[in-house]
mmCIF file of C-alpha atoms in Angstrom:
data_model
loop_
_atom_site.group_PDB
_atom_site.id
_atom_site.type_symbol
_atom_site.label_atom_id
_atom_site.label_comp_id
_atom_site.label_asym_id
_atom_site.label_seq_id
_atom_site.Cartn_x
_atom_site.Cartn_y
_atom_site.Cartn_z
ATOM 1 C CA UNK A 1 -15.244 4.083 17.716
ATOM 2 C CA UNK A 2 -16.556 3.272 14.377
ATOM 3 C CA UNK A 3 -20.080 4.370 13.083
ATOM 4 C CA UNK A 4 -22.233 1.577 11.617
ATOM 5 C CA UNK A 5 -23.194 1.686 7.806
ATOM 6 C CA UNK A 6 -25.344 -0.752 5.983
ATOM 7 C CA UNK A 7 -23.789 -3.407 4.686
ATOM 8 C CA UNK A 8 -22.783 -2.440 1.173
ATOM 9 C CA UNK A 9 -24.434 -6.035 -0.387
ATOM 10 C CA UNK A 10 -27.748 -4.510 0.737
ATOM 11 C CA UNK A 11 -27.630 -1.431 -0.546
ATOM 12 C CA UNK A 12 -26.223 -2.267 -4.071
ATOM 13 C CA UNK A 13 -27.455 -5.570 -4.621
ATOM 14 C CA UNK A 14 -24.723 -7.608 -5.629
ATOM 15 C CA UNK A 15 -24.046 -11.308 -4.647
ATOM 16 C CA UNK A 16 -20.366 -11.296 -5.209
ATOM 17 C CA UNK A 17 -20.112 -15.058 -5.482
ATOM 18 C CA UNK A 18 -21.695 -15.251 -8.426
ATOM 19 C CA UNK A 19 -19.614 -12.515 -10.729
ATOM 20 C CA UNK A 20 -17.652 -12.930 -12.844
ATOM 21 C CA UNK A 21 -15.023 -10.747 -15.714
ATOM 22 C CA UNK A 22 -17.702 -8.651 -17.168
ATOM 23 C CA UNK A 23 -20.365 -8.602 -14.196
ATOM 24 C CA UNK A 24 -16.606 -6.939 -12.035
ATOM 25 C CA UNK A 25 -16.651 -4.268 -14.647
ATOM 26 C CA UNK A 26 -20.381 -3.326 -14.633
ATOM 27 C CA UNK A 27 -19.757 -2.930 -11.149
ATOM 28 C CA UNK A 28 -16.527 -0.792 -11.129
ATOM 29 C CA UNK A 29 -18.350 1.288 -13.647
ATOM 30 C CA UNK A 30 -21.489 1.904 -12.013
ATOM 31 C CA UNK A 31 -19.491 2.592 -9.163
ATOM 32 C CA UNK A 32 -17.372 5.421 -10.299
ATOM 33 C CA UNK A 33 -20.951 6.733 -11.804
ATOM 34 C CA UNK A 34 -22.293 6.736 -8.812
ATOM 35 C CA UNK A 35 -19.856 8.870 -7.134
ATOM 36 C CA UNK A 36 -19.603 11.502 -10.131
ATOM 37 C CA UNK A 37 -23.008 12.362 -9.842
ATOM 38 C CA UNK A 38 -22.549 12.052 -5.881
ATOM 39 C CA UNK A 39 -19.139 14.727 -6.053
ATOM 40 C CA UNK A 40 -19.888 16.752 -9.623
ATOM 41 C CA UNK A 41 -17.277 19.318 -8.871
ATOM 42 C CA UNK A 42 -13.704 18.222 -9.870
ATOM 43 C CA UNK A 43 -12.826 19.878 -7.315
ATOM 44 C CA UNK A 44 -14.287 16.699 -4.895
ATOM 45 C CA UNK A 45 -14.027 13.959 -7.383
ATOM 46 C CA UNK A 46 -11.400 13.583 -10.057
ATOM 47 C CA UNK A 47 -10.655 10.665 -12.113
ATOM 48 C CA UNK A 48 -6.704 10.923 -12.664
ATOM 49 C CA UNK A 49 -6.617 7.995 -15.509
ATOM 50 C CA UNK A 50 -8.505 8.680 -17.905
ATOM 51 C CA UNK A 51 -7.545 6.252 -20.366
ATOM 52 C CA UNK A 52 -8.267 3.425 -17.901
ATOM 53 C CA UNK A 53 -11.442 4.683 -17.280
ATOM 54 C CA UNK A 54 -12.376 4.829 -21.893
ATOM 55 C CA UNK A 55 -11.458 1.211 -21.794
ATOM 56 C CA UNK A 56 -13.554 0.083 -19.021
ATOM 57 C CA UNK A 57 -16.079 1.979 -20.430
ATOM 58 C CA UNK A 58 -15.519 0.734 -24.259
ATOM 59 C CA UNK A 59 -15.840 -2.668 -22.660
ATOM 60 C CA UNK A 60 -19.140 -2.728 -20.494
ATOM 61 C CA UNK A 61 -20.757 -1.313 -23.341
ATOM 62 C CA UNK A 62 -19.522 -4.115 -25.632
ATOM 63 C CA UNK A 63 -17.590 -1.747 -27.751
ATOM 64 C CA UNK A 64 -14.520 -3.847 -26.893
ATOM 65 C CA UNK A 65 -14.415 -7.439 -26.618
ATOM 66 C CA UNK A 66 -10.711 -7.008 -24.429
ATOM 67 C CA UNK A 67 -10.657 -6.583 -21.047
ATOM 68 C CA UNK A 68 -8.996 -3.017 -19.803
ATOM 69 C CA UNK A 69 -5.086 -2.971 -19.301
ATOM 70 C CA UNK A 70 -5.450 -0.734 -16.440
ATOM 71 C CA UNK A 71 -7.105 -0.277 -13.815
ATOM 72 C CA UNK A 72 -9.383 2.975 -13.112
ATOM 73 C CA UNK A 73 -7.719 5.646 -10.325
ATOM 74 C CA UNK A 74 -9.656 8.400 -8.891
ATOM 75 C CA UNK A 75 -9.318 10.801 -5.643
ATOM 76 C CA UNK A 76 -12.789 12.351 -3.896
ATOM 77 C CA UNK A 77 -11.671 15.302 -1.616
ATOM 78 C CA UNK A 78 -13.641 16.146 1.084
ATOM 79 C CA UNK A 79 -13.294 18.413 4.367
ATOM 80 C CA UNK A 80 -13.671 17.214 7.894
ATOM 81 C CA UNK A 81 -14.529 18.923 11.277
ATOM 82 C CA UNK A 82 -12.433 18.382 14.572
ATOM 83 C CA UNK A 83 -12.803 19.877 17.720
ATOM 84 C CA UNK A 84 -10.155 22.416 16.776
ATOM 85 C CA UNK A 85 -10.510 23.169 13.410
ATOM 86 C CA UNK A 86 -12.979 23.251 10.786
ATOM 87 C CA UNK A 87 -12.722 22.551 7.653
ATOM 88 C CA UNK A 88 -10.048 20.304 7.929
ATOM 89 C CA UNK A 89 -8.493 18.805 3.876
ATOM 90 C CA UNK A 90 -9.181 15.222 3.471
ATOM 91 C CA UNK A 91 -8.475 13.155 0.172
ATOM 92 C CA UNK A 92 -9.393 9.422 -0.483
ATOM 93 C CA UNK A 93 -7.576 8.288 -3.179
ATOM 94 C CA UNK A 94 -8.536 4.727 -4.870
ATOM 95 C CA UNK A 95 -7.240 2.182 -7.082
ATOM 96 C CA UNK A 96 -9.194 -0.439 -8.707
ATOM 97 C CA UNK A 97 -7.893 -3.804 -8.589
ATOM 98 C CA UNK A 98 -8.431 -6.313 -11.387
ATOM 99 C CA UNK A 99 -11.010 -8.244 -9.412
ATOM 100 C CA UNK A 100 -12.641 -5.702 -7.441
ATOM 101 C CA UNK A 101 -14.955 -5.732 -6.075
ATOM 102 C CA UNK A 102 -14.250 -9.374 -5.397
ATOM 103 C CA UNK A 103 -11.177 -7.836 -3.718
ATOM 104 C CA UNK A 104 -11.143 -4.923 -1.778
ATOM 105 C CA UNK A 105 -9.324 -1.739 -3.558
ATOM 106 C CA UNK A 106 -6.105 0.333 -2.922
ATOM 107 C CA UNK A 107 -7.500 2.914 -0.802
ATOM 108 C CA UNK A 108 -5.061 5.572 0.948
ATOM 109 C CA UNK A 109 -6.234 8.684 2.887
ATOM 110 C CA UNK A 110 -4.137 11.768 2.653
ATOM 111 C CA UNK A 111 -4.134 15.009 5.667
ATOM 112 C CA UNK A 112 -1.908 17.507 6.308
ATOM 113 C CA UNK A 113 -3.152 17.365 10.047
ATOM 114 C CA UNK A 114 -2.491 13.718 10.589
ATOM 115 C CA UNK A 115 0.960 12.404 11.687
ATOM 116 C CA UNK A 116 2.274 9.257 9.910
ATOM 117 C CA UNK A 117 1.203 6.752 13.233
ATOM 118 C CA UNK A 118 -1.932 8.676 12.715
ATOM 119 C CA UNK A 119 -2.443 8.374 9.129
ATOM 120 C CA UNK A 120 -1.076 4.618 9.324
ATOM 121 C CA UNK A 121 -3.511 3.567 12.536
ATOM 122 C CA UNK A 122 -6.136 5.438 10.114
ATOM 123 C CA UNK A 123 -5.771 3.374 7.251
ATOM 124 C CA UNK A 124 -5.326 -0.446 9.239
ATOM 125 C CA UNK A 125 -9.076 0.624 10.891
ATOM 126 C CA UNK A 126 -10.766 1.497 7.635
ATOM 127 C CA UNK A 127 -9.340 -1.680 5.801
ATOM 128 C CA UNK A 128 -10.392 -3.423 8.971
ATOM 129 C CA UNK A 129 -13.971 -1.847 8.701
ATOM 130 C CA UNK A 130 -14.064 -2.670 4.786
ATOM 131 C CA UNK A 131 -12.627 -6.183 5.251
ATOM 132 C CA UNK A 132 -15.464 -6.672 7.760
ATOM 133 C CA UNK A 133 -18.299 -5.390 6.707
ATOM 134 C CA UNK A 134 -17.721 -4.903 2.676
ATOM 135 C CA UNK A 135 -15.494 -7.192 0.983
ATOM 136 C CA UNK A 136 -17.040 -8.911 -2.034
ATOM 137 C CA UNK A 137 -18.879 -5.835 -2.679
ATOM 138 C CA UNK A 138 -18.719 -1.944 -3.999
ATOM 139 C CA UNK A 139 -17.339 -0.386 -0.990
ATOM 140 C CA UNK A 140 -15.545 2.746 -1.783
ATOM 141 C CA UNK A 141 -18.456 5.217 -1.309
ATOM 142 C CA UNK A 142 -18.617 2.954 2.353
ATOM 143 C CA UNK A 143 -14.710 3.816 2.933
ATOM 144 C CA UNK A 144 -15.371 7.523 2.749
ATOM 145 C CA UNK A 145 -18.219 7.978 4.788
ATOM 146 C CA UNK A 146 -16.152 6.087 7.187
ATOM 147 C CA UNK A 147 -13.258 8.704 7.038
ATOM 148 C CA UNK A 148 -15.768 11.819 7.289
ATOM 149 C CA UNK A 149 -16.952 10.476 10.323
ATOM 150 C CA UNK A 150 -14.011 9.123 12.013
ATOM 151 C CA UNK A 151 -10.938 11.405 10.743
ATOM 152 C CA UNK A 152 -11.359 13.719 13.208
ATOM 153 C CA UNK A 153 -10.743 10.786 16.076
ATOM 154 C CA UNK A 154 -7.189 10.435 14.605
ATOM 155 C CA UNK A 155 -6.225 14.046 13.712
ATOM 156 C CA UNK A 156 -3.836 15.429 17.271
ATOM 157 C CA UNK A 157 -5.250 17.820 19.222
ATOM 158 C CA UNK A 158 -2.190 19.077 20.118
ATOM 159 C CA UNK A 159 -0.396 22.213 18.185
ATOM 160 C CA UNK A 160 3.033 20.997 19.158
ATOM 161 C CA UNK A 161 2.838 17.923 17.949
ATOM 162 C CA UNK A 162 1.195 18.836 14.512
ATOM 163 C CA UNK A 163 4.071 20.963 14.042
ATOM 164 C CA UNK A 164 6.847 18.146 15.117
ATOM 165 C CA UNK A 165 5.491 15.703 12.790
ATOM 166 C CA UNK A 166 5.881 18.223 9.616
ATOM 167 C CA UNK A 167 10.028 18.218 10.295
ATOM 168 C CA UNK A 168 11.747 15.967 7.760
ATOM 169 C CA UNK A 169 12.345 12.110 9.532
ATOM 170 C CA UNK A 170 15.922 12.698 9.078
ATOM 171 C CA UNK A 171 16.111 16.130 11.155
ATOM 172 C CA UNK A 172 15.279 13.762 14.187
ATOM 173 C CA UNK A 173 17.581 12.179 16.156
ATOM 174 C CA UNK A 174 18.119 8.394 14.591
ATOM 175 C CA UNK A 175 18.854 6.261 17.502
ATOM 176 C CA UNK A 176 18.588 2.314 15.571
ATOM 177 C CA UNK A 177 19.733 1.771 12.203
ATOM 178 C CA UNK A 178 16.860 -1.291 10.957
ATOM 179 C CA UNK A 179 17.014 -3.290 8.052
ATOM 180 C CA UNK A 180 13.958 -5.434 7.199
ATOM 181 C CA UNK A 181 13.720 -8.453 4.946
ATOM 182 C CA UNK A 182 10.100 -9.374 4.645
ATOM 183 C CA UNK A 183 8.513 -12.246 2.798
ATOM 184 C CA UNK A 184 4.762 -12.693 0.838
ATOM 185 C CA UNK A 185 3.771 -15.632 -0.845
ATOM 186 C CA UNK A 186 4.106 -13.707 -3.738
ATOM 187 C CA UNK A 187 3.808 -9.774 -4.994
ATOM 188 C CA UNK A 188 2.321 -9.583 -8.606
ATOM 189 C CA UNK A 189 0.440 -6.640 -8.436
ATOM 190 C CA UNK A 190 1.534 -3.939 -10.069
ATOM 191 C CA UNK A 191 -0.160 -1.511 -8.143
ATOM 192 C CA UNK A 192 1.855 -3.007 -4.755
ATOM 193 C CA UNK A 193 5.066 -2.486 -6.995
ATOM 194 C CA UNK A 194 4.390 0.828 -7.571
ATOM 195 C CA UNK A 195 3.676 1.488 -3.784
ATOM 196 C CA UNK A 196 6.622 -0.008 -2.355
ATOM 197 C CA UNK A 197 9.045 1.695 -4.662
ATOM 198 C CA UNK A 198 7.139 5.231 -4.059
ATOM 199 C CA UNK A 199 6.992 4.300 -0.310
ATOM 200 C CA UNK A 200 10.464 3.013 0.043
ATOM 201 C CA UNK A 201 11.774 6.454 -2.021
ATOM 202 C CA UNK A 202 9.442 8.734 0.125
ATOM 203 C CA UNK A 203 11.201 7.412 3.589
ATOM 204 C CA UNK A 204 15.241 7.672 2.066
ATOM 205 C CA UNK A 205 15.040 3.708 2.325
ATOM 206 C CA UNK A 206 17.208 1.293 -0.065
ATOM 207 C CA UNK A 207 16.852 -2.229 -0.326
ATOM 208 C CA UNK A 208 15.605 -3.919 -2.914
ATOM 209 C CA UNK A 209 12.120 -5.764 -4.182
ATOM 210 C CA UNK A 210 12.105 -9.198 -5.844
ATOM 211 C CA UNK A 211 8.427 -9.447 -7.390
ATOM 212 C CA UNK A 212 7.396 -13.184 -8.367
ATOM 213 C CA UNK A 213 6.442 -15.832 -5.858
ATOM 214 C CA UNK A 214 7.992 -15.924 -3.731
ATOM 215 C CA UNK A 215 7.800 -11.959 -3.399
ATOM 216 C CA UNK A 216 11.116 -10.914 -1.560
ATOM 217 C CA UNK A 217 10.925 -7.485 -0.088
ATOM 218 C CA UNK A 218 14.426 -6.052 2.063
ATOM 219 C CA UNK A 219 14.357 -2.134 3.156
ATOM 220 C CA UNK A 220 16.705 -0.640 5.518
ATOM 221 C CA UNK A 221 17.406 2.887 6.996
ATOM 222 C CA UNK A 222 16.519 4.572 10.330
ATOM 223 C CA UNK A 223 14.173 2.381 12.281
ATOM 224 C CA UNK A 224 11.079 4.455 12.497
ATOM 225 C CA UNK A 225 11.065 4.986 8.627
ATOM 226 C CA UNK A 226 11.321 0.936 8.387
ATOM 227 C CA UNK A 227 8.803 0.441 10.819
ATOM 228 C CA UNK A 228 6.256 3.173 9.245
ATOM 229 C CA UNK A 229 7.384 1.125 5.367
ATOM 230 C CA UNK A 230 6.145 -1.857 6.987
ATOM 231 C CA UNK A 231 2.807 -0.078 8.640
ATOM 232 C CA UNK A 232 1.819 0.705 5.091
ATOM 233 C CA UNK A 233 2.713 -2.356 3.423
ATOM 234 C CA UNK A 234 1.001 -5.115 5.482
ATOM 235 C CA UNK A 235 -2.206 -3.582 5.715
ATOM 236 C CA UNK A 236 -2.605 -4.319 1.870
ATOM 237 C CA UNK A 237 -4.121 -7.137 1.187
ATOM 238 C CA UNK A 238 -1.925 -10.447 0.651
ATOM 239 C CA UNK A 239 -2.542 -13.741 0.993
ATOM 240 C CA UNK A 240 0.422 -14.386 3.517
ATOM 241 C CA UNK A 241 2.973 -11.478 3.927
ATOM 242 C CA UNK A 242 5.672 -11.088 7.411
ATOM 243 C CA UNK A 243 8.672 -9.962 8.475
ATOM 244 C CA UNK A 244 11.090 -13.146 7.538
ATOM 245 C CA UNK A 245 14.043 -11.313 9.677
ATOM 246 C CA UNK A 246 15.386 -7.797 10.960
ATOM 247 C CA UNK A 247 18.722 -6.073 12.269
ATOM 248 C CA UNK A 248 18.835 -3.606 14.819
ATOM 249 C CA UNK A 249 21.920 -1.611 15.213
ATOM 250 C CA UNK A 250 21.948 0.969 17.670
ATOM 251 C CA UNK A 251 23.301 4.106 16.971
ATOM 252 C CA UNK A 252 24.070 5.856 20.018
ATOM 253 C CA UNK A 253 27.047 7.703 21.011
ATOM 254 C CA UNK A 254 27.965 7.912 16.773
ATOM 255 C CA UNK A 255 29.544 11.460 15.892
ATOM 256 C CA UNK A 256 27.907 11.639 12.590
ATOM 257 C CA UNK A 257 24.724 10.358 12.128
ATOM 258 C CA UNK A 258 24.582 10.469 8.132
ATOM 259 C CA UNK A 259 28.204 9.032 7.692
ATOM 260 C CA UNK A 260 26.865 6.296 10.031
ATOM 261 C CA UNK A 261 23.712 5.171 8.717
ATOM 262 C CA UNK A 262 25.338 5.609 4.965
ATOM 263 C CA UNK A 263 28.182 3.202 6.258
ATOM 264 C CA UNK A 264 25.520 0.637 7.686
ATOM 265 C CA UNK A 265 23.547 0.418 4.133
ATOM 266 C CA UNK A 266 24.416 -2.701 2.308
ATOM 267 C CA UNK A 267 22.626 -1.015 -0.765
ATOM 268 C CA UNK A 268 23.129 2.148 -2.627
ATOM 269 C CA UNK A 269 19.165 2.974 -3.359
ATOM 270 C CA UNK A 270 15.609 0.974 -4.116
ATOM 271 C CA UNK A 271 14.900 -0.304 -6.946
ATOM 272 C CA UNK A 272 13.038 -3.499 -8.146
ATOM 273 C CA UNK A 273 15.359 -6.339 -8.777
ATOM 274 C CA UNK A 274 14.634 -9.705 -11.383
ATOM 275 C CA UNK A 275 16.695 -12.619 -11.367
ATOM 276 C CA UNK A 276 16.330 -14.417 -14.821
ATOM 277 C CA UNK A 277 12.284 -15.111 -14.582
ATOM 278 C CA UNK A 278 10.879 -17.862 -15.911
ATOM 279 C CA UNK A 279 7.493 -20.420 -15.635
ATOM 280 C CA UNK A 280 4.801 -19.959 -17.485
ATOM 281 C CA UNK A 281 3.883 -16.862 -16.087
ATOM 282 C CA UNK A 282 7.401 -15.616 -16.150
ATOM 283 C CA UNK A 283 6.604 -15.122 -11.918
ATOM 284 C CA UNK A 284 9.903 -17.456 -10.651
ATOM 285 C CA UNK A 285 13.249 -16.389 -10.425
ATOM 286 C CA UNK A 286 16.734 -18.314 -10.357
ATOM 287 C CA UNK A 287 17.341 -18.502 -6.882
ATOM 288 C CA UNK A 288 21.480 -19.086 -7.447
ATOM 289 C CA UNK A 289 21.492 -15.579 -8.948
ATOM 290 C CA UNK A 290 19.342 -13.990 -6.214
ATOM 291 C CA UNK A 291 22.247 -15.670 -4.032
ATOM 292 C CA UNK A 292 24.929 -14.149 -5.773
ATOM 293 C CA UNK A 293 23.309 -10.850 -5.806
ATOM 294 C CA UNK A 294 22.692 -10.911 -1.629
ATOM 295 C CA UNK A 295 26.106 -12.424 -1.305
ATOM 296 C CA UNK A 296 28.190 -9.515 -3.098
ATOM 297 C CA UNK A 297 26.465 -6.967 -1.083
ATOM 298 C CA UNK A 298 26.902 -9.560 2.604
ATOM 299 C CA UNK A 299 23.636 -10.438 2.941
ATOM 300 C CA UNK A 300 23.946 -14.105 1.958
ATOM 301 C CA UNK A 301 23.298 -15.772 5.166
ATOM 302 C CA UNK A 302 19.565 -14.321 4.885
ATOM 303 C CA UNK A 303 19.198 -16.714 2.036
ATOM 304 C CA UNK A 304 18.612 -19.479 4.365
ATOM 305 C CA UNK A 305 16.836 -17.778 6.201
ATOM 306 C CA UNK A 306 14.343 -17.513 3.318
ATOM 307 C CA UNK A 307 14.747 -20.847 1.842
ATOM 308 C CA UNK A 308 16.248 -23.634 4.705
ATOM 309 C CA UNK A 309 19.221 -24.198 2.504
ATOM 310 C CA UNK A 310 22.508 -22.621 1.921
ATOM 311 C CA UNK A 311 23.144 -20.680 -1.246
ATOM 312 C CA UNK A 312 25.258 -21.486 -3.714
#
C-alpha cells in the first residue's frame, strides 16, 4: 500500500544515538528550515507558535543558555488527487516533542473528505510507517510525502457516505452507552493532556484524566465516540498504555435517547483531575483521595481493578 522513501538517517545524516539537548535542537531547527524554504507560501506552511519557535532559535544560536519552554507547532497544507476529485484539502499539522527527533512527533492529518475510521486508520499507518522506517531521526518532511501519496487510498469513493459522515455523532442512532477506563504507565506530556481534553470535548465525552504515573484516563458516552477517543489516543506514543476495563450498556428499546445516555453518565463533563501530587517530580497522587473521588460518583470498585486492593 505504502510507497517506499529513503530512510530519513540517510538522507539527513544524523546518528540519533549519539545526540544529545543541544544536537535535538539543531535538528528541530534545521528541520523547520528546511520545510520553509520547501513550502514559502504561508499559505502551505505556517508556524502557529511563534514564540516557541524565537526560543529555539535564541538557543541554537547560543543567544540563550536555557532550553525552550515550548515546543515548536507548525501545519504544511497541501492538496491531494483521488480518483474523484482533484484537488482534494490536506493539512499535516505537527508538534515537536521535547526529545524529538529521538521521539517521533505529534503528527495529525486533517480532510474534510475523510470519515473519522478513515482519518483514524490514516493516522495508525503513517505512525506505523514513521515508527518503522524513521524514528530516531527528522521525519516530518517523510510523514507528508507519505500522506500525498497515500491519502487518496483512504478518502471514500462513495458520495453517500461522504455526506453521512459530516452529520453530527449524536444525530445517529446510539445503540451502546460505553464507558472506558484506560491505564498508561504514566501521561506527562503536556501535549497528550491537551489532546485528550480537546478530543474528549470534541466527541460530547466526560470522564475524567488523572496525569502522573500512573496516568488514569476514564471517558464515557455513546460507544462509537469512545471507541474513535481511544483510536486516537493509543496510536500516540507511550511506553505501555490499554484499556484497564469497559461497560457496555445497551440502549435499545429507550424512549429518549439523550435523557438516557445523560442518566447513564457518572460524570457531569471532562476535565483533568489531581489528587494532592507529590514526589519529587510532583508526578504521584494520593491514591485514598482518587478513591474517594471514584467512590462519590460509584465508580469505586474500578479502583481495584487498577490497583489489586480495595480502596479505602
Amino acid at each position: 500500500m505504502y510507497t517506499k522513501y529513503p530512510s530519513c538517517s540517510k538522507r539527513f545524516g544524523r546518528n540519533h544515538k549519539t545526540m544529545g539537548g543541544i544536537e535535538e535542537a539543531e535538528a528541530q531547527l534545521s528541520e523547520i528550515e528546511l520545510l520553509a524554504s520547501m513550502f514559502p507560501s504561508q499559505d502551505e506552511f505556517l508556524v502557529t507558535d511563534q514564540l516557541a519557535l524565537a526560543e529555539l532559535r535564541e538557543y541554537v544560536e547560543g543567544r540563550s543558555h536555557s532550553p525552550p519552554s515550548s515546543s515548536p507547532e507548525f501545519v504544511i497544507h497541501q492538496k491531494v488527487d483521488t480518483a474523484d476529485v482533484k484537488g482534494v484539502k490536506v493539512s499535516v499539522s505537527c508538534r515537536y516533542m521535547v526529545e524529538y527527533p529521538n521521539v517521533l512527533p505529534d503528527i495529525s492529518v486533517r480532510c474534510a473528505e475523510l470519515s473519522r475510521a478513515q482519518q483514524t486508520q490514516l493516522h495508525m499507518d503513517m505512525n506505523s510507517y514513521l515508527r518503522e522506517n524513521c524514528e530516531g531521526d527528522v521525519c516530518v518532511l517523510s510523514a507528508v510525502n507519505w500522506v500525498k501519496d497515500n491519502a487518496h487510498l483512504y478518502i471514500t469513493k462513495n458520495p453517500a457516505a461522504n455526506a453521512q459522515k459530516k452529520l453530527p455523532a449524536l444525530t445517529q442512532p446510539v445503540k451502546v452507552f460505553t464507558r472506558l477506563w484506560i491505564y498508561s504507565h504514566h501521561i506527562y506530556n503536556k501535549v497528550k493532556r491537551k489532546n485528550i481534553l480537546e478530543w474528549s470535548n470534541d466527541l460530547s465525552l466526560s470522564g475524567f484524566c488523572m496525569p502522573g504515573k500512573p496516568g488514569i484516563v476514564c471517558v464515557e458516552g455513546p460507544q462509537d465516540s469512545c471507541e474513535e477517543f481511544w483510536a486516537r489516543v493509543k496510536v500516540l506514543t507511550w511506553k505501555r498504555i490499554m484499556i484497564r476495563h469497559r461497560e457496555d450498556i445497551p440502549l435499545e428499546g429507550q424512549s429518549s435517547e439523550e435523557q438516557n445516555l445523560t442518566s447513564l453518565r457518572r460524570f457531569s463533563g471532562f476535565e483533568e483531575t489531581m489528587f494532592d501530587p507529590h514526589g519529587n517530580r510532583g508526578n504521584h497522587m494520593d491514591l485514598g483521595l482518587l478513591y474517594q473521588f471514584l467512590n462519590d460518583r460509584g465508580c469505586g470498585d474500578v479502583f481495584q481493578l487498577y490497583f489489586g486492593i480495595e480502596g479505602k
